[in-house]
Coordinates of N, CA and C in Angstrom, one line a residue:
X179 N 0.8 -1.2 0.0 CA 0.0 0.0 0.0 C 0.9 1.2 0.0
X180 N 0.7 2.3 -0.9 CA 1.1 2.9 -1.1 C 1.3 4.3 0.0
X181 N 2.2 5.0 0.8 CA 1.8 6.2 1.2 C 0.7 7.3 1.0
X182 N 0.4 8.0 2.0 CA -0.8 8.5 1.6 C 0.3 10.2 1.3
X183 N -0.7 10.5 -0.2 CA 0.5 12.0 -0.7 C 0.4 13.1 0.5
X184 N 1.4 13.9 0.8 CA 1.6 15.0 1.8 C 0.6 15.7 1.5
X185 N 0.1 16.5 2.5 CA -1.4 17.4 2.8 C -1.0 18.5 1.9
X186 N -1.3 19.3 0.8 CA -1.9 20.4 0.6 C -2.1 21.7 1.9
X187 N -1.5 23.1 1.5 CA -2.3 24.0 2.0 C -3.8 23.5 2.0
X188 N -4.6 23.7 1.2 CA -5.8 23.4 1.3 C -6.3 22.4 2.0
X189 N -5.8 20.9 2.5 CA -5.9 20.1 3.1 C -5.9 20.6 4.8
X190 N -4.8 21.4 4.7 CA -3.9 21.9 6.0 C -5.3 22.9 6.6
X191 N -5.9 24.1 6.4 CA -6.7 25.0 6.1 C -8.0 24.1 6.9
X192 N -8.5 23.1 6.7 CA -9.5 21.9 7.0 C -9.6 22.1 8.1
X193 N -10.8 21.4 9.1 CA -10.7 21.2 10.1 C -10.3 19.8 10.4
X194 N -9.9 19.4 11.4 CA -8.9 18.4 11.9 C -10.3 17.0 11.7
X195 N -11.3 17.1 11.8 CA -12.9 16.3 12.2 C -12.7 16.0 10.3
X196 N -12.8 16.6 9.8 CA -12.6 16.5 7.7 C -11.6 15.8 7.6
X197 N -10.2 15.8 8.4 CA -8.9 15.0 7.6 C -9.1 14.2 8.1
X198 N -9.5 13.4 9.0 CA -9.8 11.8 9.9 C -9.5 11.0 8.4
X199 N -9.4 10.0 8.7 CA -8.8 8.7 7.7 C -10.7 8.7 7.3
X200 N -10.3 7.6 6.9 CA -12.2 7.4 6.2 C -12.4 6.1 7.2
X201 N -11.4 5.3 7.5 CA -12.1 4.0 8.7 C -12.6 5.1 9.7
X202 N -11.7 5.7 10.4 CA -12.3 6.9 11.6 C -13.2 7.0 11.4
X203 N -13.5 8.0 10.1 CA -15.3 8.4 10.3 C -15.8 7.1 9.7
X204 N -15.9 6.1 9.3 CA -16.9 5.0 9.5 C -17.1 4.6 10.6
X205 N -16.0 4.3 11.7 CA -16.3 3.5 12.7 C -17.2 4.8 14.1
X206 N -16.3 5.7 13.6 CA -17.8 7.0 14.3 C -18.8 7.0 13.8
X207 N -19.4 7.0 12.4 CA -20.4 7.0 12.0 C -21.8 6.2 12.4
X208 N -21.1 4.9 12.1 CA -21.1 3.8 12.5 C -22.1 3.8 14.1
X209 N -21.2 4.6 15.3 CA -21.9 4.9 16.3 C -23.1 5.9 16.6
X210 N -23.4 6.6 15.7 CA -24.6 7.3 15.7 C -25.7 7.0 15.3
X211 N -26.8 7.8 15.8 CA -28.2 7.5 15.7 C -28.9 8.4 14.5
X212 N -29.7 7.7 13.8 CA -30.3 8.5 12.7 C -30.4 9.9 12.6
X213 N -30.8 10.4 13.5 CA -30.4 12.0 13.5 C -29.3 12.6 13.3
X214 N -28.3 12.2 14.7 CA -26.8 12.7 14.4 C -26.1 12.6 13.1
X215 N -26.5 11.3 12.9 CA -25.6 10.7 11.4 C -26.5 11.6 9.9
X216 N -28.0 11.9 10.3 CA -28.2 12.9 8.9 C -28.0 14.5 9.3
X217 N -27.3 14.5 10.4 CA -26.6 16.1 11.2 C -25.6 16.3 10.5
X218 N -24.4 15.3 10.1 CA -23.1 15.0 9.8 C -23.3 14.7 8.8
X219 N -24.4 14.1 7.4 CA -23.9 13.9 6.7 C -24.1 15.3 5.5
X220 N -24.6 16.3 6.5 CA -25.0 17.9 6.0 C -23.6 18.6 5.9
X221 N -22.9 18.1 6.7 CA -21.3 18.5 7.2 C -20.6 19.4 5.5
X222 N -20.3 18.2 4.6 CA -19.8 18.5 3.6 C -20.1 17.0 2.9
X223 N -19.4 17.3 1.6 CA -20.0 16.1 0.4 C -19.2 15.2 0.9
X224 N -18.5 14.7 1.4 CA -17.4 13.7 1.5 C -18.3 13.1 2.4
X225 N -18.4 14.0 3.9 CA -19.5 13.4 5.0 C -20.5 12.5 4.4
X226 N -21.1 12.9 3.4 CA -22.5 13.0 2.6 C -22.4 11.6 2.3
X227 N -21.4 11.7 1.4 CA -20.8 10.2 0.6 C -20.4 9.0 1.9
X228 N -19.6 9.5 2.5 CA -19.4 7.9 3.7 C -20.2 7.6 4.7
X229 N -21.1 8.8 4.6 CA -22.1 8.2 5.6 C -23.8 7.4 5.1
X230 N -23.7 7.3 3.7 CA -25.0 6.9 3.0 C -25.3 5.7 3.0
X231 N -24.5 4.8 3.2 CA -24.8 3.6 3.5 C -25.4 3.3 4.9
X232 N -25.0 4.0 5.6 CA -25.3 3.6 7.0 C -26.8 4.1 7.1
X233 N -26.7 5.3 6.2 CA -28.2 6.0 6.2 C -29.4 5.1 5.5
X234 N -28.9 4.5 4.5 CA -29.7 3.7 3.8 C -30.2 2.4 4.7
X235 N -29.0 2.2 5.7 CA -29.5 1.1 6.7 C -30.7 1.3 7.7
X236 N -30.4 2.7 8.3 CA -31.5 3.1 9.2 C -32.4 3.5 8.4
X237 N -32.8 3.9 7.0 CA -33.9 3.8 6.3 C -35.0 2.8 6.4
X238 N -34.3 1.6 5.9 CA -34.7 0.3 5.9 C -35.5 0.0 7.2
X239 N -34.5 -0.2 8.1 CA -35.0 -0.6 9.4 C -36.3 0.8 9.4
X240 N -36.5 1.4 9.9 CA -37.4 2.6 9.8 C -38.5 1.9 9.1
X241 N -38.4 1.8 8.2 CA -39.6 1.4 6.6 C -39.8 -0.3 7.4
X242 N -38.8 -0.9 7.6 CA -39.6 -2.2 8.6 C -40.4 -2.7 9.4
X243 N -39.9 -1.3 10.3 CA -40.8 -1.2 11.5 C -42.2 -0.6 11.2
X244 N -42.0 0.5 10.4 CA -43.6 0.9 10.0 C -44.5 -0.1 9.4
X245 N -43.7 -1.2 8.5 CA -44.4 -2.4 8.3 C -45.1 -3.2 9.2
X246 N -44.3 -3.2 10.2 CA -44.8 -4.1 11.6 C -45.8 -3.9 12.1
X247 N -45.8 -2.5 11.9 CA -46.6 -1.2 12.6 C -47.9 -1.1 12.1
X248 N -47.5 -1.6 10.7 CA -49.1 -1.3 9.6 C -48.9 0.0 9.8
X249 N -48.1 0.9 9.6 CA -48.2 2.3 9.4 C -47.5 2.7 8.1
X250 N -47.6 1.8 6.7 CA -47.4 1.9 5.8 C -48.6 2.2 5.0

């Protein structure tokens, strides 16, 4: 695996929460509840992008439970 290339000014400029590795924010992501995690995924596009899967998971479940519910 190759090095990761040296930061950019622009990289540098970021807040420290934006440069986290991308396992970081999954495994935080990961720990949030549907709100928080569509709080964060408002953050910026990158947020937007790593966090949609997880969102599409608590969709699901959501759309299940209203099944259960008969509230479809």
């Amino acid at each position: 695996m190759a090095p990761p290339p040296p930061p950019n000014e622009a990289d540098l400029a970021a807040p420290a929460a934006l440069r986290a590795p991308a396992d970081v924010i999954s495994r935080v992501f990961s720990q949030l509840d549907c709100v928080d995690l569509l709080s964060c995924s408002l953050v910026c596009r990158q947020w937007c992008r790593d966090s949609a899967e997880l969102r599409e998971e608590w969709r699901m479940e959501y759309m299940d439970a209203w099944k259960l519910q008969g509230l479809s």
